[in-house]
Amino acid sequence: MTWRDIPRLAELEQELFAGDAWSAETWWAELAGRPRREYVVLEGISGIEGYAGVDHGGDVADIMTVAVSPERRGRGLGDRLVDTLLDRARSRGAGAVMLEVRADNDAARAMYRRHGFAEISVRRHYYQPGDVDAVVMRRRLEEAR
Ligand SMILES: CC(C)(COP(=O)(O)OP(=O)(O)OC[C@H]1O[C@@H](n2cnc3c(N)ncnc32)[C@H](O)[C@@H]1OP(=O)(O)O)[C@@H](O)C(=O)NCCC(=O)NCCS
C-alpha cells in the first residue's frame, strides 16, 4: 500500500464499513505509523480488490483490518490477505496475533477460525453506535519460537 491508494481506500471504506469507515486522514496517519504498522493491497485489473494491515507490537501483533471488495468475495482473497499478515507477523518475531471482530460478522469470524484463531473473550458494547459486542481472537505462532 502507498499514499496513492488513499483516495480509493477511503471510498471502499464507506462502502464496506459505513459508520466505522476510516477517512483519508486516518489512512494518512496509519501509513505514517510504518514500519510498526504494515498494510498491503491486492490489485486486479480494475484496481484495489482487497487490503489488510497489521500492527507489529513486539511479541503480539494485532490485525488492524482485512477487507475484500464486495464483487470479489468468496474467491479466497480474504484467505490470502490473512495468510500474508500471519507471515509478516511471524517474520517480525511475534509469538501471537490478536484481533477484534464484530460479534455479528459471521463471515469474518468463520474466516479467522479457519486460520487457527480462537475466540478468547468478548468486549461487551464495544462498537458504538449500534451497541455491538467485539469478539477478541488470538492465534499463537508457535513456529516462531
Ligand atoms: C470477511 C471478508 C474479508 C472475507 O473475504 P473473502 O475474500 O470473501 O473470503 P474468502 O473467499 O477468502 O473466504 C474465506 C472464508 O471466509 C468465510 N466466509 C467468507 N464469506 C462468508 C460468508 N458470507 N458467510 C460465512 N462465511 C464466510 C468462510 O470460512 C470462507 O471459507 P470457504 O471459502 O471455505 O467457505 C469479506 O467478507 C469482507 O471484506 N467483509 C467486510 C469487511 C470485514 O468484515 N472485514 C473483517 C473485519 S476487520
mmCIF file of C-alpha atoms and ligand atoms in Angstrom:
data_model
loop_
_atom_site.group_PDB
_atom_site.id
_atom_site.type_symbol
_atom_site.label_atom_id
_atom_site.label_comp_id
_atom_site.label_asym_id
_atom_site.label_seq_id
_atom_site.Cartn_x
_atom_site.Cartn_y
_atom_site.Cartn_z
ATOM 1 C CA MET A 1 0.000 0.000 0.000
ATOM 2 C CA THR A 2 1.196 3.530 -0.768
ATOM 3 C CA TRP A 3 -0.248 7.002 -0.230
ATOM 4 C CA ARG A 4 -1.514 6.916 -3.835
ATOM 5 C CA ASP A 5 -4.053 4.269 -2.758
ATOM 6 C CA ILE A 6 -5.617 6.505 -0.107
ATOM 7 C CA PRO A 7 -8.472 8.127 -2.120
ATOM 8 C CA ARG A 8 -9.725 4.729 -3.320
ATOM 9 C CA LEU A 9 -9.304 3.185 0.147
ATOM 10 C CA ALA A 10 -11.409 5.941 1.723
ATOM 11 C CA GLU A 11 -14.134 5.251 -0.884
ATOM 12 C CA LEU A 12 -14.053 1.498 -0.274
ATOM 13 C CA GLU A 13 -14.227 2.042 3.494
ATOM 14 C CA GLN A 14 -17.526 3.913 3.106
ATOM 15 C CA GLU A 15 -18.914 1.058 1.036
ATOM 16 C CA LEU A 16 -17.633 -1.700 3.359
ATOM 17 C CA PHE A 17 -17.769 -0.280 6.872
ATOM 18 C CA ALA A 18 -20.254 2.665 6.677
ATOM 19 C CA GLY A 19 -20.380 4.135 10.218
ATOM 20 C CA ASP A 20 -16.989 2.648 11.138
ATOM 21 C CA ALA A 21 -15.269 3.786 7.921
ATOM 22 C CA TRP A 22 -11.693 5.092 8.076
ATOM 23 C CA SER A 23 -11.318 8.528 6.473
ATOM 24 C CA ALA A 24 -8.463 9.637 4.212
ATOM 25 C CA GLU A 25 -6.958 11.369 7.283
ATOM 26 C CA THR A 26 -6.996 8.088 9.205
ATOM 27 C CA TRP A 27 -5.241 6.317 6.320
ATOM 28 C CA TRP A 28 -2.533 9.004 6.217
ATOM 29 C CA ALA A 29 -1.973 8.520 9.958
ATOM 30 C CA GLU A 30 -1.878 4.731 9.601
ATOM 31 C CA LEU A 31 0.698 4.873 6.787
ATOM 32 C CA ALA A 32 2.734 7.353 8.837
ATOM 33 C CA GLY A 33 2.868 4.649 11.519
ATOM 34 C CA ARG A 34 5.133 2.456 9.379
ATOM 35 C CA PRO A 35 7.229 0.387 9.894
ATOM 36 C CA ARG A 36 5.380 -0.626 13.054
ATOM 37 C CA ARG A 37 2.170 -0.614 11.015
ATOM 38 C CA GLU A 38 2.218 -2.615 7.772
ATOM 39 C CA TYR A 39 -0.509 -2.503 5.108
ATOM 40 C CA VAL A 40 -0.890 -4.477 1.884
ATOM 41 C CA VAL A 41 -3.252 -4.222 -1.088
ATOM 42 C CA LEU A 42 -4.384 -6.853 -3.590
ATOM 43 C CA GLU A 43 -4.683 -5.297 -7.049
ATOM 44 C CA GLY A 44 -6.583 -6.635 -10.066
ATOM 45 C CA ILE A 45 -7.147 -5.104 -13.496
ATOM 46 C CA SER A 46 -9.870 -2.830 -12.145
ATOM 47 C CA GLY A 47 -7.869 -1.632 -9.168
ATOM 48 C CA ILE A 48 -7.829 -2.493 -5.469
ATOM 49 C CA GLU A 49 -9.691 -5.740 -4.724
ATOM 50 C CA GLY A 50 -8.684 -6.108 -1.105
ATOM 51 C CA TYR A 51 -6.442 -4.739 1.609
ATOM 52 C CA ALA A 52 -5.247 -5.600 5.080
ATOM 53 C CA GLY A 53 -2.963 -4.358 7.812
ATOM 54 C CA VAL A 54 -1.145 -5.400 10.944
ATOM 55 C CA ASP A 55 0.436 -3.617 13.923
ATOM 56 C CA HIS A 56 3.791 -5.132 14.835
ATOM 57 C CA GLY A 57 3.777 -4.590 18.586
ATOM 58 C CA GLY A 58 6.663 -6.784 19.644
ATOM 59 C CA ASP A 59 5.655 -10.198 20.948
ATOM 60 C CA VAL A 60 1.992 -9.720 19.993
ATOM 61 C CA ALA A 61 0.911 -8.460 16.571
ATOM 62 C CA ASP A 62 -2.600 -7.025 16.075
ATOM 63 C CA ILE A 63 -4.616 -7.315 12.887
ATOM 64 C CA MET A 64 -5.952 -3.816 12.171
ATOM 65 C CA THR A 65 -8.218 -4.593 9.229
ATOM 66 C CA VAL A 66 -8.952 -7.127 6.476
ATOM 67 C CA ALA A 67 -11.308 -6.231 3.627
ATOM 68 C CA VAL A 68 -12.298 -7.547 0.197
ATOM 69 C CA SER A 69 -14.426 -5.547 -2.263
ATOM 70 C CA PRO A 70 -17.969 -6.968 -2.443
ATOM 71 C CA GLU A 71 -17.650 -8.016 -6.127
ATOM 72 C CA ARG A 72 -14.522 -10.080 -5.398
ATOM 73 C CA ARG A 73 -15.641 -12.001 -2.303
ATOM 74 C CA GLY A 74 -15.822 -15.790 -1.992
ATOM 75 C CA ARG A 75 -12.729 -16.398 -4.136
ATOM 76 C CA GLY A 76 -10.143 -16.867 -1.430
ATOM 77 C CA LEU A 77 -8.814 -13.294 -1.397
ATOM 78 C CA GLY A 78 -9.612 -12.882 2.315
ATOM 79 C CA ASP A 79 -7.671 -16.079 2.985
ATOM 80 C CA ARG A 80 -4.677 -14.741 1.043
ATOM 81 C CA LEU A 81 -4.714 -11.489 2.992
ATOM 82 C CA VAL A 82 -4.848 -13.249 6.378
ATOM 83 C CA ASP A 83 -2.044 -15.641 5.331
ATOM 84 C CA THR A 84 0.061 -12.639 4.300
ATOM 85 C CA LEU A 85 -0.455 -10.888 7.643
ATOM 86 C CA LEU A 86 0.411 -14.067 9.573
ATOM 87 C CA ASP A 87 3.594 -14.451 7.514
ATOM 88 C CA ARG A 88 4.596 -10.828 8.147
ATOM 89 C CA ALA A 89 3.943 -11.171 11.903
ATOM 90 C CA ARG A 90 5.937 -14.395 12.039
ATOM 91 C CA SER A 91 8.846 -12.852 10.155
ATOM 92 C CA ARG A 92 8.966 -9.982 12.695
ATOM 93 C CA GLY A 93 9.187 -12.489 15.545
ATOM 94 C CA ALA A 94 5.669 -12.284 17.000
ATOM 95 C CA GLY A 95 4.576 -15.139 19.252
ATOM 96 C CA ALA A 96 0.866 -14.459 18.759
ATOM 97 C CA VAL A 97 -1.544 -12.472 16.604
ATOM 98 C CA MET A 98 -4.693 -10.895 18.034
ATOM 99 C CA LEU A 99 -7.728 -9.126 16.594
ATOM 100 C CA GLU A 100 -11.152 -7.791 17.450
ATOM 101 C CA VAL A 101 -14.142 -8.523 15.251
ATOM 102 C CA ARG A 102 -17.798 -7.514 15.469
ATOM 103 C CA ALA A 103 -19.832 -10.303 17.051
ATOM 104 C CA ASP A 104 -22.378 -10.007 14.211
ATOM 105 C CA ASN A 105 -19.728 -10.503 11.482
ATOM 106 C CA ASP A 106 -20.190 -14.233 10.797
ATOM 107 C CA ALA A 107 -18.136 -14.225 7.576
ATOM 108 C CA ALA A 108 -15.071 -12.742 9.265
ATOM 109 C CA ARG A 109 -15.352 -14.909 12.409
ATOM 110 C CA ALA A 110 -15.555 -18.059 10.252
ATOM 111 C CA MET A 111 -12.596 -16.926 8.165
ATOM 112 C CA TYR A 112 -10.404 -16.253 11.215
ATOM 113 C CA ARG A 113 -11.389 -19.553 12.884
ATOM 114 C CA ARG A 114 -10.319 -21.399 9.748
ATOM 115 C CA HIS A 115 -6.936 -19.703 10.106
ATOM 116 C CA GLY A 116 -6.482 -21.088 13.604
ATOM 117 C CA PHE A 117 -7.763 -18.116 15.626
ATOM 118 C CA ALA A 118 -9.562 -18.981 18.882
ATOM 119 C CA GLU A 119 -12.225 -16.751 20.408
ATOM 120 C CA ILE A 120 -10.778 -15.861 23.819
ATOM 121 C CA SER A 121 -13.054 -13.137 25.200
ATOM 122 C CA VAL A 122 -15.883 -10.737 24.463
ATOM 123 C CA ARG A 123 -15.789 -6.969 24.961
ATOM 124 C CA ARG A 124 -19.408 -6.060 25.559
ATOM 125 C CA HIS A 125 -20.938 -2.963 23.896
ATOM 126 C CA TYR A 126 -17.592 -2.254 22.167
ATOM 127 C CA TYR A 127 -18.891 -0.911 18.857
ATOM 128 C CA GLN A 128 -20.915 2.274 19.223
ATOM 129 C CA PRO A 129 -23.315 3.361 17.899
ATOM 130 C CA GLY A 130 -25.076 0.069 17.324
ATOM 131 C CA ASP A 131 -24.158 -1.482 20.681
ATOM 132 C CA VAL A 132 -22.419 -4.496 19.148
ATOM 133 C CA ASP A 133 -20.002 -6.688 21.130
ATOM 134 C CA ALA A 134 -16.412 -7.276 19.994
ATOM 135 C CA VAL A 135 -15.047 -10.811 19.951
ATOM 136 C CA VAL A 136 -11.327 -10.952 20.782
ATOM 137 C CA MET A 137 -9.474 -13.685 18.866
ATOM 138 C CA ARG A 138 -5.931 -14.999 19.173
ATOM 139 C CA ARG A 139 -3.712 -17.211 17.065
ATOM 140 C CA ARG A 140 -0.443 -18.412 18.581
ATOM 141 C CA LEU A 141 2.563 -18.612 16.254
ATOM 142 C CA GLU A 142 4.459 -21.467 17.852
ATOM 143 C CA GLU A 143 6.602 -21.823 14.723
ATOM 144 C CA ALA A 144 8.318 -18.534 15.596
ATOM 145 C CA ARG A 145 9.566 -19.794 18.938
HETATM 146 C C1 LIG B 1 -14.509 -11.129 5.720
HETATM 147 C C2 LIG B 1 -14.021 -10.937 4.278
HETATM 148 C C3 LIG B 1 -12.654 -10.258 4.310
HETATM 149 C C4 LIG B 1 -13.883 -12.331 3.609
HETATM 150 O O1 LIG B 1 -13.327 -12.124 2.323
HETATM 151 P P1 LIG B 1 -13.486 -13.204 1.139
HETATM 152 O O2 LIG B 1 -12.467 -12.902 0.103
HETATM 153 O O3 LIG B 1 -14.898 -13.288 0.717
HETATM 154 O O4 LIG B 1 -13.120 -14.529 1.914
HETATM 155 P P2 LIG B 1 -12.597 -15.886 1.258
HETATM 156 O O5 LIG B 1 -13.175 -16.102 -0.099
HETATM 157 O O6 LIG B 1 -11.103 -15.933 1.374
HETATM 158 O O7 LIG B 1 -13.237 -16.900 2.274
HETATM 159 C C5 LIG B 1 -12.563 -17.250 3.428
HETATM 160 C C6 LIG B 1 -13.511 -17.909 4.398
HETATM 161 O O8 LIG B 1 -14.302 -16.867 4.986
HETATM 162 C C7 LIG B 1 -15.543 -17.385 5.378
HETATM 163 N N1 LIG B 1 -16.586 -16.646 4.672
HETATM 164 C C8 LIG B 1 -16.415 -15.773 3.650
HETATM 165 N N2 LIG B 1 -17.600 -15.244 3.308
HETATM 166 C C9 LIG B 1 -18.521 -15.783 4.148
HETATM 167 C C10 LIG B 1 -19.914 -15.605 4.325
HETATM 168 N N3 LIG B 1 -20.616 -14.747 3.560
HETATM 169 N N4 LIG B 1 -20.533 -16.298 5.308
HETATM 170 C C11 LIG B 1 -19.835 -17.152 6.121
HETATM 171 N N5 LIG B 1 -18.518 -17.351 5.983
HETATM 172 C C12 LIG B 1 -17.871 -16.683 5.030
HETATM 173 C C13 LIG B 1 -15.533 -18.824 5.022
HETATM 174 O O9 LIG B 1 -14.983 -19.542 6.122
HETATM 175 C C14 LIG B 1 -14.556 -18.861 3.872
HETATM 176 O O10 LIG B 1 -14.098 -20.131 3.672
HETATM 177 P P3 LIG B 1 -14.758 -21.077 2.492
HETATM 178 O O11 LIG B 1 -14.375 -20.426 1.198
HETATM 179 O O12 LIG B 1 -14.120 -22.404 2.712
HETATM 180 O O13 LIG B 1 -16.237 -21.061 2.748
HETATM 181 C C15 LIG B 1 -15.036 -10.122 3.440
HETATM 182 O O14 LIG B 1 -16.314 -10.670 3.603
HETATM 183 C C16 LIG B 1 -15.082 -8.643 3.798
HETATM 184 O O15 LIG B 1 -14.275 -7.836 3.282
HETATM 185 N N6 LIG B 1 -16.025 -8.233 4.639
HETATM 186 C C17 LIG B 1 -16.177 -6.815 5.021
HETATM 187 C C18 LIG B 1 -15.032 -6.350 5.842
HETATM 188 C C19 LIG B 1 -14.870 -7.161 7.100
HETATM 189 O O16 LIG B 1 -15.848 -7.529 7.733
HETATM 190 N N7 LIG B 1 -13.609 -7.449 7.475
HETATM 191 C C20 LIG B 1 -13.290 -8.254 8.653
HETATM 192 C C21 LIG B 1 -13.294 -7.472 9.895
HETATM 193 S S1 LIG B 1 -11.896 -6.389 10.005
#
